Amino acid sequence: MIDAGLIIYWLLAALVYPGFLFLTSLALFTQYYTRKLSARLQNRMGPSYVGPAGILQPLYDLLKLIRVKEEVLPRNSLPWIGRIAGLLGLGAAYTIPLLLPLSILRIHGPYDFLVYMYLCCLWIPFMLIVMSLSFPGPYTSVGVSRILTLVTICEPAYFAALLVPVALTSSMGDPYSVYTASLNSWRLWLNPYTLPLMILSLLAALVSLQAKAMYQPFNIPEAEQEIIAGFETEFSGPILGLGSLLHDVDVAVTALSITYIILGGPYPYPHLSIPGIIVLIAKYLVVMFLAVLVKNLYGRYRIEQALYTLFKYSFIPAIIALTLAYIYINT
Amino acid sequence: MYVVELEYGDPGLVALAASLFMFTVFIIVLLIYEGLRNKKTRFTETYLGGEPEDIVSNPTPSPANLYWGFIRRFARVLYRAVRDRMHTGNLQDWLLFMTSWYGLLLLVSIILGAIYMVRGVYP
């Protein structure tokens, strides 16, 4: 029986926290943090004028694209498919926090890790691809072929990296649950047998985040100037705003998932305590700081260099950690 | 405290609840997006670095390019190995390639069979 309270929580979770309002704010803040940090690393100012210290610049840019700019469409495009795909991708991204202990409405159960992966690694990248293919062109096709090529290594590596804490915490609650892993993964950092596995898992996940976010050296699908803007060459106005928001929300959700599933979120402090919130924010900012640092230290790789780097520093460490994790579980 | 937990024993129900939530959010963001977006549109030619559309035979390359792009770029080593060792045009090379793989599979099956006979499936 569905009661009114559940419907209110359902709508609150969808609209306010951790859905539309919270995750959009987090994604825009993450974009601001990335731009400001990149600028300071390159001895520039970065966003400065809109809001205090320029913090509202990403929101202003998004509103300008959606509200003010006109949509310039190539003649053989299918804009409504692009719009629907982008919004479905956002729907999937806004659902992911419900599987984490951060939400006011939590959905969990055994094997919810597969639901997490279904939303995070299938819906988001494929909706971005469908969006891009709805506005076809030679540069778009090259960009999409590069996304597909990256996805073949990046997503399995991300899956294997997150599976390590999920498998190791399976005996502590629901089996293969993102929720159980988020509540208990901090214990794995204190166990001398599982500590090296968690370090390998973190390394693999951070390299995957770099590729999923398409930050340097993995910014091959957009490859500015080389293939104009790659998969987003034909995006303009509102659809560019939507694509940009989907990308930012994807980055925020991935960084948040690494913070929770591998780094244990606010733990060892309780969830709604002040130290817990501070620890959670600090971990999130450290994860994003590492991504921005690598982004500014490296130039763009060629596609095969990127794939071998992903294979070497993400896929192989994740597989080694996973194999050792199963040996540990069975001994 | 201020938290509602929907705990399901069946992973299918978790997927169903998540999909339902995803659909709810989709409707909400659709309404917000359609309410906010600028409806003004303008049609142009496909962007080809300033060149007219007639310089390309097709503005959208074939989907087969996605496959060959992957095979030729990433799986280049594998592609060359298969092409140079198997597809040389010499039947003996093909036979050698195929029998060596079958030989390896046979060897693996013999080893696994021996392990099974000695230790059983669940030792």
Coordinates of C-alpha atoms in Angstrom, one line a residue:
Chain A
M1 CA 0.0 0.0 0.0
I2 CA 1.4 3.4 -1.0
D3 CA 0.9 6.1 1.6
A4 CA 0.9 9.8 1.2
G5 CA 4.2 10.2 3.2
L6 CA 6.0 8.0 0.8
I7 CA 4.7 10.0 -2.2
I8 CA 5.9 13.2 -0.5
Y9 CA 9.3 11.7 0.2
W10 CA 9.5 10.4 -3.4
L11 CA 8.7 13.9 -4.8
L12 CA 11.0 15.6 -2.4
A13 CA 13.9 13.2 -3.3
A14 CA 13.2 13.8 -7.0
L15 CA 12.9 17.5 -6.8
V16 CA 15.1 18.7 -3.9
Y17 CA 17.4 16.3 -2.2
P18 CA 19.3 14.4 -3.5
G19 CA 17.6 14.8 -6.8
F20 CA 17.3 17.7 -9.2
L21 CA 18.2 20.7 -6.9
F22 CA 21.0 19.2 -4.9
L23 CA 22.7 17.3 -7.7
T24 CA 22.4 20.2 -10.2
S25 CA 24.0 22.5 -7.5
L26 CA 26.7 19.9 -6.8
A27 CA 27.4 19.5 -10.5
L28 CA 27.6 23.2 -11.1
F29 CA 29.8 23.7 -8.0
T30 CA 32.1 20.9 -9.3
Q31 CA 32.3 22.7 -12.6
Y32 CA 33.2 25.9 -10.8
Y33 CA 35.8 24.1 -8.6
T34 CA 37.4 22.5 -11.7
R35 CA 37.5 25.8 -13.7
K36 CA 38.7 27.9 -10.7
L37 CA 41.4 25.3 -9.7
S38 CA 42.5 24.9 -13.3
A39 CA 42.8 28.6 -13.7
R40 CA 44.8 29.1 -10.5
L41 CA 47.2 26.2 -11.6
Q42 CA 47.7 28.0 -14.9
N43 CA 48.1 31.4 -13.2
R44 CA 44.8 32.8 -14.4
M45 CA 41.8 34.3 -12.6
G46 CA 39.1 31.8 -13.5
P47 CA 35.4 32.6 -12.9
S48 CA 35.3 35.8 -10.9
Y49 CA 32.4 38.1 -11.5
V50 CA 29.1 36.3 -11.1
G51 CA 28.3 35.7 -7.5
P52 CA 30.8 35.6 -4.6
A53 CA 34.2 34.7 -6.0
G54 CA 32.5 33.8 -9.3
I55 CA 30.7 30.8 -7.8
L56 CA 27.5 31.4 -9.8
Q57 CA 29.2 31.6 -13.2
P58 CA 28.3 27.9 -14.2
L59 CA 24.7 28.6 -13.3
Y60 CA 24.7 31.8 -15.3
D61 CA 26.3 30.0 -18.3
L62 CA 23.7 27.2 -18.1
L63 CA 20.8 29.6 -17.9
K64 CA 22.2 31.7 -20.8
L65 CA 22.5 28.6 -23.0
I66 CA 19.0 27.2 -22.2
R67 CA 17.1 30.5 -21.9
V68 CA 18.7 33.0 -24.2
K69 CA 20.6 31.3 -27.0
E70 CA 18.8 30.0 -30.1
E71 CA 19.2 26.4 -31.2
V72 CA 21.1 26.1 -34.4
L73 CA 20.3 22.7 -36.0
P74 CA 21.9 20.9 -38.9
R75 CA 19.3 20.0 -41.6
N76 CA 19.4 16.2 -41.0
S77 CA 19.2 16.3 -37.2
L78 CA 16.5 14.9 -34.9
P79 CA 16.5 17.4 -32.1
W80 CA 13.6 15.9 -30.1
I81 CA 15.4 12.5 -29.8
G82 CA 18.5 14.4 -28.6
R83 CA 16.4 16.3 -26.0
I84 CA 14.7 13.1 -24.7
A85 CA 18.0 11.2 -24.6
G86 CA 19.7 14.0 -22.6
L87 CA 16.8 14.2 -20.1
L88 CA 16.7 10.4 -19.7
G89 CA 20.4 10.5 -19.0
L90 CA 19.8 13.2 -16.4
G91 CA 17.0 11.1 -14.9
A92 CA 19.4 8.1 -14.5
A93 CA 22.1 10.3 -13.0
Y94 CA 19.6 11.9 -10.4
T95 CA 18.5 8.3 -9.4
I96 CA 22.0 7.1 -8.5
P97 CA 22.2 8.9 -5.1
L98 CA 19.1 6.9 -3.9
L99 CA 21.3 3.8 -3.8
L100 CA 23.8 5.6 -1.5
P101 CA 23.2 6.3 2.3
L102 CA 23.2 10.0 1.5
S103 CA 19.5 10.1 0.4
I104 CA 16.4 10.9 2.4
L105 CA 14.7 8.1 0.4
R106 CA 16.9 5.1 0.1
I107 CA 16.4 2.1 -2.2
H108 CA 18.5 -0.9 -1.5
G109 CA 18.6 -4.7 -1.5
P110 CA 20.9 -7.6 -2.5
Y111 CA 22.7 -7.1 -5.8
D112 CA 21.8 -3.4 -6.1
F113 CA 25.3 -2.9 -7.4
L114 CA 24.1 -4.2 -10.7
V115 CA 21.3 -1.5 -10.7
Y116 CA 23.9 1.1 -9.9
M117 CA 26.1 0.0 -12.8
Y118 CA 23.0 -0.2 -15.1
L119 CA 22.2 3.5 -14.3
C120 CA 25.7 4.8 -14.2
C121 CA 27.6 2.9 -16.9
L122 CA 24.8 2.2 -19.4
W123 CA 22.2 4.9 -19.3
I124 CA 24.5 8.0 -18.9
P125 CA 27.2 7.2 -21.6
F126 CA 24.7 5.8 -24.1
M127 CA 22.3 8.6 -23.7
L128 CA 25.2 11.0 -24.3
I129 CA 26.0 9.0 -27.5
V130 CA 22.3 9.0 -28.7
M131 CA 22.2 12.8 -28.0
S132 CA 25.3 13.3 -30.1
L133 CA 24.1 11.0 -33.0
S134 CA 20.9 13.0 -33.1
F135 CA 22.9 15.9 -34.5
P136 CA 25.0 14.0 -37.0
G137 CA 28.1 15.2 -38.8
P138 CA 31.6 13.9 -39.6
Y139 CA 33.2 15.4 -36.5
T140 CA 30.3 14.1 -34.3
S141 CA 30.8 10.5 -35.7
V142 CA 34.5 10.6 -35.0
G143 CA 33.8 11.9 -31.5
V144 CA 31.2 9.2 -30.8
S145 CA 33.5 6.4 -32.2
R146 CA 36.1 7.7 -29.7
I147 CA 33.6 7.7 -26.8
L148 CA 32.7 4.1 -27.7
T149 CA 36.3 3.0 -27.8
L150 CA 37.0 4.6 -24.4
V151 CA 33.9 3.1 -22.9
T152 CA 35.1 -0.5 -23.8
I153 CA 38.0 -0.2 -21.3
C154 CA 36.9 2.6 -19.0
E155 CA 33.5 1.2 -17.9
P156 CA 34.7 -2.4 -17.2
A157 CA 37.6 -1.0 -15.2
Y158 CA 35.3 1.2 -13.2
F159 CA 33.0 -1.8 -12.6
A160 CA 35.9 -4.0 -11.4
A161 CA 37.3 -1.2 -9.2
L162 CA 34.0 -0.7 -7.4
L163 CA 33.3 -4.4 -7.2
V164 CA 36.3 -4.8 -4.9
P165 CA 34.8 -3.0 -1.8
V166 CA 31.3 -4.3 -2.8
A167 CA 32.5 -8.0 -2.8
L168 CA 34.6 -7.5 0.4
T169 CA 31.7 -6.1 2.3
S170 CA 29.1 -8.6 1.0
S171 CA 29.2 -10.6 4.3
M172 CA 28.5 -7.4 6.4
G173 CA 24.9 -6.9 5.1
D174 CA 23.1 -7.4 1.8
P175 CA 25.3 -9.2 -0.7
Y176 CA 26.8 -7.1 -3.5
S177 CA 25.1 -4.0 -2.3
V178 CA 26.3 -0.4 -3.0
Y179 CA 24.5 0.6 0.2
T180 CA 26.3 -2.0 2.4
A181 CA 29.6 -1.2 0.8
S182 CA 29.1 2.6 1.4
L183 CA 28.4 1.9 5.1
N184 CA 31.2 -0.5 5.7
S185 CA 34.1 0.1 3.2
W186 CA 36.0 2.3 5.7
R187 CA 36.6 -0.8 7.8
L188 CA 38.6 -2.3 4.8
W189 CA 41.1 0.6 5.1
L190 CA 41.9 -0.5 8.6
N191 CA 42.5 -4.2 7.8
P192 CA 46.1 -4.8 6.7
Y193 CA 45.0 -7.6 4.3
T194 CA 42.4 -5.5 2.5
L195 CA 44.3 -2.1 2.6
P196 CA 46.5 -2.9 -0.5
L197 CA 43.3 -4.0 -2.4
M198 CA 41.6 -0.8 -1.5
I199 CA 44.6 1.3 -2.7
L200 CA 44.6 -0.6 -6.1
S201 CA 40.8 -0.1 -6.3
L202 CA 41.1 3.6 -5.6
L203 CA 43.8 4.0 -8.2
A204 CA 41.8 2.2 -10.8
A205 CA 38.6 4.2 -10.0
L206 CA 40.4 7.6 -10.1
V207 CA 41.9 6.8 -13.5
S208 CA 38.4 5.7 -14.7
L209 CA 37.0 9.0 -13.3
Q210 CA 39.5 10.9 -15.4
A211 CA 38.4 9.0 -18.5
K212 CA 34.6 9.2 -17.7
A213 CA 34.9 12.9 -17.2
M214 CA 36.9 13.2 -20.5
Y215 CA 39.5 15.3 -18.7
Q216 CA 43.0 15.5 -20.1
P217 CA 44.8 13.2 -21.0
F218 CA 41.5 11.5 -22.0
N219 CA 39.7 14.4 -23.6
I220 CA 39.9 12.6 -27.0
P221 CA 36.2 12.4 -27.7
E222 CA 35.9 16.2 -27.8
A223 CA 39.5 16.8 -28.9
E224 CA 39.1 20.6 -29.3
Q225 CA 40.6 22.0 -32.5
E226 CA 41.6 18.5 -33.8
I227 CA 38.0 17.4 -34.5
I228 CA 36.4 20.9 -33.7
A229 CA 34.5 19.8 -30.6
G230 CA 34.1 16.1 -31.3
F231 CA 30.8 14.5 -30.1
E232 CA 29.4 18.0 -29.2
T233 CA 30.3 19.8 -32.4
E234 CA 26.6 20.2 -33.5
F235 CA 25.3 21.1 -30.0
S236 CA 24.2 24.7 -29.6
G237 CA 22.0 26.8 -27.3
P238 CA 19.6 24.7 -25.0
I239 CA 20.9 21.3 -26.2
L240 CA 24.5 22.4 -25.5
G241 CA 23.4 23.4 -22.0
L242 CA 21.6 20.1 -21.6
G243 CA 24.7 18.1 -22.8
S244 CA 27.0 20.2 -20.6
L245 CA 24.7 19.6 -17.5
L246 CA 24.6 15.8 -18.2
H247 CA 28.4 15.7 -18.4
D248 CA 28.8 17.7 -15.1
V249 CA 26.2 15.6 -13.3
D250 CA 28.0 12.5 -14.5
V251 CA 31.3 13.7 -13.1
A252 CA 29.7 14.7 -9.8
V253 CA 27.9 11.4 -9.4
T254 CA 31.0 9.4 -10.3
A255 CA 33.2 11.4 -7.8
L256 CA 30.4 11.0 -5.1
S257 CA 30.3 7.3 -5.7
I258 CA 34.0 6.9 -5.3
T259 CA 33.8 9.0 -2.2
Y260 CA 31.1 6.7 -0.7
I261 CA 31.8 3.2 -2.1
I262 CA 35.6 3.2 -1.9
L263 CA 36.5 6.0 0.6
G264 CA 33.5 5.2 3.0
G265 CA 31.8 8.6 2.8
P266 CA 31.6 10.4 6.1
Y267 CA 32.7 7.4 8.1
P268 CA 34.1 6.7 10.7
Y269 CA 32.0 9.6 11.8
P270 CA 28.2 9.2 11.8
H271 CA 26.2 10.4 8.8
L272 CA 24.4 13.4 9.9
S273 CA 27.0 14.7 12.3
I274 CA 29.0 17.9 11.7
P275 CA 32.4 16.1 11.6
G276 CA 30.8 13.5 9.2
I277 CA 29.7 16.2 6.8
I278 CA 33.1 17.9 6.9
V279 CA 34.9 14.6 6.2
L280 CA 32.5 13.8 3.4
I281 CA 33.0 17.2 1.7
A282 CA 36.8 17.0 2.3
K283 CA 37.0 13.5 0.6
Y284 CA 34.9 14.7 -2.3
L285 CA 37.1 17.8 -2.8
V286 CA 40.3 15.7 -2.6
V287 CA 38.9 13.3 -5.3
M288 CA 38.1 16.2 -7.6
F289 CA 41.4 18.0 -6.8
L290 CA 43.3 14.9 -8.0
A291 CA 41.3 14.8 -11.2
V292 CA 41.9 18.5 -11.8
L293 CA 45.6 18.2 -11.0
V294 CA 46.0 15.4 -13.6
K295 CA 43.9 17.4 -16.0
N296 CA 46.4 20.2 -15.8
L297 CA 49.6 18.2 -15.7
Y298 CA 49.0 16.2 -18.9
G299 CA 48.3 17.0 -22.6
R300 CA 45.9 15.1 -24.7
Y301 CA 46.8 11.5 -25.6
R302 CA 46.1 9.8 -28.9
I303 CA 43.3 7.2 -28.7
E304 CA 45.6 4.2 -28.5
Q305 CA 47.9 5.8 -25.9
A306 CA 44.8 6.6 -23.8
L307 CA 43.5 3.0 -24.1
Y308 CA 46.9 1.5 -23.1
T309 CA 47.1 3.9 -20.2
L310 CA 43.6 3.0 -19.1
F311 CA 44.4 -0.7 -19.5
K312 CA 47.7 -0.4 -17.6
Y313 CA 46.6 1.9 -14.7
S314 CA 43.0 1.2 -14.4
F315 CA 41.9 -2.2 -15.8
I316 CA 44.9 -4.3 -14.7
P317 CA 45.1 -2.9 -11.0
A318 CA 41.3 -3.4 -10.8
I319 CA 41.5 -7.0 -12.0
I320 CA 44.4 -7.8 -9.7
A321 CA 42.6 -6.2 -6.7
L322 CA 39.4 -8.1 -7.6
T323 CA 41.3 -11.5 -7.9
L324 CA 43.0 -10.9 -4.6
A325 CA 39.7 -9.9 -3.0
Y326 CA 38.1 -13.2 -4.0
I327 CA 41.1 -15.1 -2.8
Y328 CA 40.8 -13.2 0.6
I329 CA 37.0 -13.9 0.7
N330 CA 37.5 -17.6 0.1
T331 CA 40.3 -18.2 2.6
Chain B
M1 CA 15.0 9.8 11.5
Y2 CA 13.7 11.8 8.5
V3 CA 14.7 8.9 6.2
V4 CA 12.5 6.4 4.4
E5 CA 14.2 3.1 3.5
L6 CA 12.8 1.0 0.7
E7 CA 14.5 -2.3 1.4
Y8 CA 13.7 -5.1 -1.1
G9 CA 14.8 -8.8 -0.9
D10 CA 14.4 -9.1 -4.7
P11 CA 17.0 -7.3 -6.9
G12 CA 14.3 -7.0 -9.6
L13 CA 12.2 -4.9 -7.3
V14 CA 15.2 -2.6 -6.6
A15 CA 15.6 -2.2 -10.4
L16 CA 11.9 -1.5 -10.8
A17 CA 11.8 1.1 -8.0
A18 CA 14.9 2.8 -9.4
S19 CA 13.4 2.8 -12.9
L20 CA 10.2 4.3 -11.5
F21 CA 12.2 7.0 -9.7
M22 CA 14.2 7.7 -12.9
F23 CA 10.9 8.1 -14.8
T24 CA 9.6 10.5 -12.2
V25 CA 12.8 12.6 -12.4
F26 CA 12.6 12.5 -16.2
I27 CA 9.1 14.0 -16.2
I28 CA 10.2 16.7 -13.7
V29 CA 13.3 17.7 -15.7
L30 CA 11.3 17.5 -19.0
L31 CA 8.8 20.0 -17.6
I32 CA 11.5 22.3 -16.2
Y33 CA 13.6 22.1 -19.4
E34 CA 10.6 22.7 -21.7
G35 CA 9.4 25.6 -19.6
L36 CA 12.8 27.3 -19.6
R37 CA 14.3 26.6 -23.0
N38 CA 14.4 29.1 -25.8
K39 CA 12.1 27.7 -28.5
K40 CA 13.8 29.7 -31.3
T41 CA 15.5 27.4 -33.8
R42 CA 17.5 28.0 -37.0
F43 CA 18.5 25.3 -39.5
T44 CA 22.0 25.3 -41.1
E45 CA 24.2 23.0 -43.1
T46 CA 26.4 20.4 -41.3
Y47 CA 29.6 22.0 -40.0
L48 CA 32.5 20.9 -42.2
G49 CA 35.1 23.5 -41.1
G50 CA 33.6 26.1 -43.4
E51 CA 33.4 23.9 -46.5
P52 CA 30.0 23.3 -48.3
E53 CA 28.1 20.0 -47.7
D54 CA 28.7 18.8 -51.3
I55 CA 32.4 18.1 -50.6
V56 CA 31.5 14.9 -48.7
S57 CA 29.6 12.0 -50.3
N58 CA 27.5 11.5 -47.1
P59 CA 27.3 13.9 -44.1
T60 CA 26.9 11.0 -41.7
P61 CA 29.7 8.4 -42.0
S62 CA 28.8 4.7 -42.0
P63 CA 28.2 3.0 -38.6
A64 CA 30.8 0.4 -39.8
N65 CA 33.4 3.0 -39.3
L66 CA 32.8 2.8 -35.5
Y67 CA 33.7 -0.9 -35.7
W68 CA 36.8 -0.5 -37.9
G69 CA 37.9 2.5 -35.9
F70 CA 38.0 0.3 -32.8
I71 CA 39.6 -2.7 -34.5
R72 CA 42.3 -0.7 -36.4
R73 CA 43.1 1.7 -33.6
F74 CA 42.9 -0.2 -30.3
A75 CA 43.1 -3.9 -31.4
R76 CA 45.8 -3.1 -34.0
V77 CA 48.2 -5.6 -32.5
L78 CA 45.6 -8.3 -32.5
Y79 CA 44.4 -7.3 -36.0
R80 CA 47.9 -7.5 -37.4
A81 CA 48.7 -10.8 -35.6
V82 CA 45.5 -12.4 -37.0
R83 CA 46.1 -10.9 -40.5
D84 CA 49.8 -11.8 -40.7
R85 CA 49.6 -15.3 -39.2
M86 CA 46.3 -16.6 -40.2
H87 CA 45.2 -14.7 -43.3
T88 CA 48.4 -15.0 -45.2
G89 CA 46.8 -16.8 -48.1
N90 CA 48.7 -20.0 -47.3
L91 CA 46.4 -22.8 -46.1
Q92 CA 49.1 -24.4 -44.0
D93 CA 49.4 -21.1 -41.9
W94 CA 45.6 -21.1 -41.4
L95 CA 45.7 -24.8 -40.3
L96 CA 48.7 -24.2 -38.0
F97 CA 46.9 -21.2 -36.4
M98 CA 43.6 -23.1 -35.9
T99 CA 45.2 -26.4 -34.6
S100 CA 47.4 -24.5 -32.2
W101 CA 44.4 -22.9 -30.6
Y102 CA 42.4 -26.1 -30.6
G103 CA 45.5 -27.8 -29.1
L104 CA 45.6 -25.2 -26.4
L105 CA 41.9 -25.7 -25.6
L106 CA 42.4 -29.5 -25.6
L107 CA 45.3 -29.1 -23.2
V108 CA 43.2 -26.8 -20.9
S109 CA 40.3 -29.3 -21.0
I110 CA 42.6 -32.2 -20.1
I111 CA 44.1 -30.3 -17.2
L112 CA 40.7 -29.2 -15.9
G113 CA 39.4 -32.8 -16.4
A114 CA 42.3 -34.2 -14.4
I115 CA 41.7 -31.6 -11.6
Y116 CA 38.0 -32.5 -11.6
M117 CA 38.7 -36.3 -11.4
V118 CA 41.2 -35.8 -8.6
R119 CA 39.4 -33.2 -6.4
G120 CA 35.8 -33.0 -7.6
V121 CA 33.9 -29.8 -8.5
Y122 CA 33.5 -28.5 -4.9
P123 CA 36.6 -29.8 -3.0

